[in-house]
Amino acid sequence: MPNAQSLIPRILVTNDDGINAEGLQVLERVAHTLSKDVWVVAPEQEQSGAGHSLTLHIPVRLRNIDERHSAVSGTPTDCVLLALQEVIPVKKKRVDLLLSGINRGSNAADDVTYSGTIAAAMEGTILNVPSIALSQLTQDRAEVNWKTAEKHAPALIKKLIAAGWPADTLINVNFPDCAASKVKGVRVCPQGKRRVGVALSERVDPKGRTYFWLGGDRDNTANKPGVDIDFLHRGYITVTPLCMDLTDWKTMERLQKIAK
């Protein structure tokens, strides 16, 4: 884990909204407040909802924009793999921190299983790079409060690094949809669950055939108080540690009895 008292030696910045996303530019500025050695490798196109997927059936192409910026014709997971194994020279110095985001829209509750932003942090974690996913809640996708994330992210990242976290864990951070000065504080809290998941919108094309759009407006009511989506919509920055080991240990111990 890098030393929070000094600049972080080397940072990789990525996302799932694409190489031209405003949130990526915000996160790069945040990264430059923490390090002089910042690399950006992100998808050519938006990859929201890609989850922790790999591109396996078509070639993945790498476009080097300049020495420190590259675009990948694949998923956020592809981006991290290429960044760490192909783009960034690691013979003399490894990547010390991966920052993924800043996503346009929150990644809380059920979002964590769909999110390409979080998936990039997952891949970083698998490859032994401490990783943080960052997302900015917004009710109006045309008017995102990027300044809120940009204001609060540097100090929060420094605190997280000073505290440290296990090698098989990533950190998921969400910023509330309010002005930076209106943020109520930071809450370290568990992942919640929405009362209603992904929305389906049924429509009819000009030939009379039914089709569907997935996503759209969702019910953001939390299933219980004190979870990420609850605090986030109440104006708090949320910090949720997510473990790569998905084993349900209590259930496993109970089920082991039937194998005896």
XYZ file of C-alpha atoms in Angstrom:
260
model
C 0.000 0.000 0.000
C 1.408 3.438 -0.933
C 2.485 5.886 1.773
C -0.267 8.458 2.212
C 2.190 10.986 3.634
C 3.824 11.447 0.235
C 2.788 11.439 -3.405
C 1.565 8.065 -4.664
C 4.322 6.876 -7.030
C 2.188 5.631 -9.955
C -1.575 5.720 -10.600
C -3.664 4.060 -13.315
C -6.935 5.827 -14.163
C -9.698 4.022 -16.045
C -13.506 3.978 -16.316
C -16.496 2.466 -18.091
C -17.971 5.668 -19.569
C -15.256 5.871 -22.214
C -12.063 7.731 -23.032
C -13.878 11.012 -23.759
C -16.053 11.007 -20.623
C -16.060 14.119 -18.464
C -15.834 12.019 -15.319
C -12.572 10.508 -16.563
C -11.121 13.991 -17.006
C -12.217 14.887 -13.473
C -10.592 11.756 -12.067
C -7.377 12.415 -13.956
C -7.213 15.850 -12.324
C -7.799 14.211 -8.948
C -5.025 11.693 -9.665
C -2.597 14.483 -10.522
C -3.093 15.962 -7.051
C -1.835 12.636 -5.680
C 0.902 11.663 -8.122
C 3.212 12.953 -10.834
C 3.057 9.592 -12.606
C -0.500 9.145 -13.928
C -1.568 6.840 -16.773
C -5.006 6.754 -18.410
C -6.306 3.658 -20.219
C -10.052 3.618 -20.926
C -12.604 2.148 -23.349
C -13.066 3.704 -26.781
C -16.854 3.617 -26.267
C -19.132 3.653 -23.256
C -19.183 0.274 -21.507
C -21.735 0.934 -18.749
C -23.229 -2.305 -17.457
C -20.415 -4.407 -18.902
C -19.710 -5.914 -15.501
C -16.553 -7.967 -15.073
C -16.577 -9.210 -18.654
C -13.744 -9.946 -21.059
C -13.739 -9.554 -24.840
C -13.107 -13.106 -26.033
C -14.617 -13.486 -29.524
C -13.311 -10.434 -31.405
C -9.863 -8.799 -31.427
C -9.143 -6.100 -28.854
C -7.454 -3.059 -30.339
C -5.266 -0.581 -28.498
C -5.004 3.038 -29.640
C -2.200 5.044 -28.096
C -3.331 8.668 -27.989
C -0.100 9.905 -26.458
C 2.519 8.581 -24.052
C 0.129 8.607 -21.065
C -3.317 8.134 -22.676
C -4.627 5.034 -24.463
C -8.031 3.811 -25.630
C -9.107 0.172 -25.826
C -11.834 -1.298 -28.054
C -13.096 -3.467 -25.221
C -14.447 -3.602 -21.697
C -13.093 -1.952 -18.540
C -11.608 -5.317 -17.571
C -9.807 -5.461 -20.929
C -8.480 -1.953 -20.268
C -6.944 -2.899 -16.934
C -5.377 -6.055 -18.357
C -3.801 -4.185 -21.268
C -2.743 -1.276 -19.070
C -0.916 -3.459 -16.573
C 0.489 -5.998 -19.006
C 1.128 -3.996 -22.168
C 0.815 -0.221 -21.903
C 2.558 0.794 -18.691
C 6.231 -0.084 -18.331
C 6.471 -2.124 -15.148
C 10.009 -3.499 -15.279
C 11.295 -0.831 -12.934
C 8.137 0.430 -11.217
C 4.715 -1.123 -10.673
C 1.339 0.600 -10.545
C 0.625 1.566 -6.939
C -3.046 2.539 -7.166
C -5.919 2.073 -9.605
C -8.707 4.658 -9.701
C -11.825 3.803 -11.721
C -14.415 6.449 -12.630
C -15.630 8.932 -11.946
C -18.827 7.296 -13.104
C -21.729 9.423 -14.277
C -24.342 8.052 -11.914
C -24.050 6.101 -8.693
C -22.822 2.545 -8.294
C -24.490 1.491 -5.076
C -26.683 -1.380 -3.945
C -27.387 -3.819 -6.812
C -25.290 -1.715 -9.206
C -22.080 -3.312 -7.971
C -22.764 -6.546 -9.875
C -23.437 -4.753 -13.183
C -20.952 -1.895 -13.006
C -18.005 -1.691 -15.366
C -16.550 0.964 -13.074
C -16.413 -1.479 -10.188
C -15.307 -4.299 -12.503
C -12.174 -2.347 -13.414
C -11.381 -2.073 -9.707
C -12.055 -5.800 -9.370
C -9.533 -6.585 -12.099
C -6.986 -4.306 -10.487
C -7.514 -6.118 -7.201
C -7.060 -9.509 -8.871
C -3.782 -8.223 -10.327
C -2.606 -7.086 -6.881
C -3.097 -3.346 -7.370
C -4.992 -1.490 -4.606
C -8.131 -0.234 -6.343
C -10.870 2.321 -5.713
C -14.064 2.784 -7.744
C -15.619 6.268 -7.654
C -19.081 7.352 -8.815
C -21.081 10.575 -8.761
C -24.807 10.290 -8.102
C -26.884 12.484 -10.407
C -30.576 13.045 -10.911
C -29.908 15.033 -14.099
C -27.420 13.368 -16.432
C -26.980 16.654 -18.315
C -26.035 18.579 -15.146
C -23.719 16.407 -13.060
C -22.188 17.772 -9.841
C -18.650 16.843 -10.859
C -17.218 19.517 -8.553
C -18.507 17.551 -5.554
C -16.422 14.496 -6.392
C -13.441 16.575 -7.481
C -13.481 18.554 -4.237
C -13.791 15.635 -1.820
C -12.003 12.788 -3.611
C -8.330 13.729 -3.029
C -8.534 13.972 0.767
C -10.732 10.874 1.001
C -8.354 8.815 -1.140
C -5.452 9.877 1.073
C -7.363 8.807 4.192
C -8.273 5.459 2.649
C -4.674 4.752 1.717
C -3.508 5.707 5.201
C -6.033 3.274 6.688
C -5.289 0.508 4.180
C -7.425 -2.473 3.191
C -6.854 -6.204 2.486
C -5.372 -7.385 -0.797
C -8.594 -9.177 -1.837
C -10.781 -6.116 -1.229
C -11.624 -3.066 -3.336
C -13.146 0.202 -2.161
C -16.392 1.527 -3.639
C -16.982 5.277 -3.188
C -20.125 7.207 -4.124
C -20.620 10.979 -3.981
C -24.067 12.504 -3.337
C -25.952 14.673 -5.818
C -25.428 18.028 -4.119
C -23.005 20.923 -4.109
C -19.615 20.169 -2.575
C -20.378 22.483 0.347
C -23.634 20.636 1.092
C -22.082 17.196 1.635
C -23.056 16.035 5.131
C -20.011 13.850 5.705
C -18.613 10.388 4.978
C -20.233 7.109 5.971
C -18.502 3.742 5.809
C -21.416 1.389 5.269
C -22.505 -1.927 3.759
C -23.924 -2.512 0.310
C -27.680 -2.184 0.208
C -30.390 -3.352 -2.149
C -33.048 -1.481 -4.097
C -36.661 -2.455 -3.631
C -36.944 -2.576 -7.423
C -34.053 -3.586 -9.691
C -33.366 -2.870 -13.370
C -36.290 -1.280 -15.196
C -37.637 -2.616 -18.497
C -39.268 -0.322 -21.047
C -41.330 -2.096 -23.703
C -41.770 -0.334 -27.057
C -42.885 -1.065 -30.610
C -40.780 -0.380 -33.720
C -42.210 1.041 -37.003
C -42.823 -2.500 -38.271
C -44.964 -3.354 -35.271
C -42.392 -5.541 -33.545
C -41.878 -5.346 -29.798
C -38.483 -4.434 -28.387
C -37.113 -3.426 -24.986
C -34.788 -0.844 -23.449
C -33.097 -1.895 -20.224
C -32.315 0.671 -17.549
C -33.949 4.060 -17.210
C -35.522 5.375 -14.029
C -35.301 3.123 -10.989
C -36.713 3.025 -7.503
C -33.852 4.238 -5.303
C -35.561 3.317 -2.061
C -33.158 1.318 0.090
C -34.234 -2.042 1.484
C -33.161 -0.913 4.978
C -31.549 2.078 6.689
C -27.807 2.438 7.139
C -26.748 1.031 3.758
C -24.936 2.768 0.888
C -27.958 3.805 -1.159
C -29.695 5.117 1.968
C -26.813 7.352 3.101
C -26.027 8.443 -0.464
C -29.516 9.812 -1.091
C -29.376 11.556 2.279
C -26.363 13.606 1.206
C -23.408 11.561 2.478
C -20.340 10.254 0.688
C -20.442 6.474 1.032
C -17.462 4.143 1.329
C -18.095 0.409 0.989
C -15.370 -2.251 1.050
C -16.185 -5.041 -1.415
C -14.512 -8.438 -1.076
C -13.516 -10.509 -4.101
C -14.235 -13.722 -2.182
C -17.972 -14.223 -2.803
C -18.214 -17.284 -0.585
C -21.143 -17.254 1.824
C -19.214 -18.833 4.693
C -22.175 -19.289 7.051
C -24.214 -21.083 4.414
C -21.212 -23.149 3.348
C -20.660 -24.341 6.910
C -24.339 -25.250 7.208
C -24.391 -27.085 3.865
C -21.221 -29.006 4.663
C -23.333 -31.062 7.066
C -25.209 -32.673 4.160
C -21.907 -33.891 2.666
C -21.022 -35.906 5.754
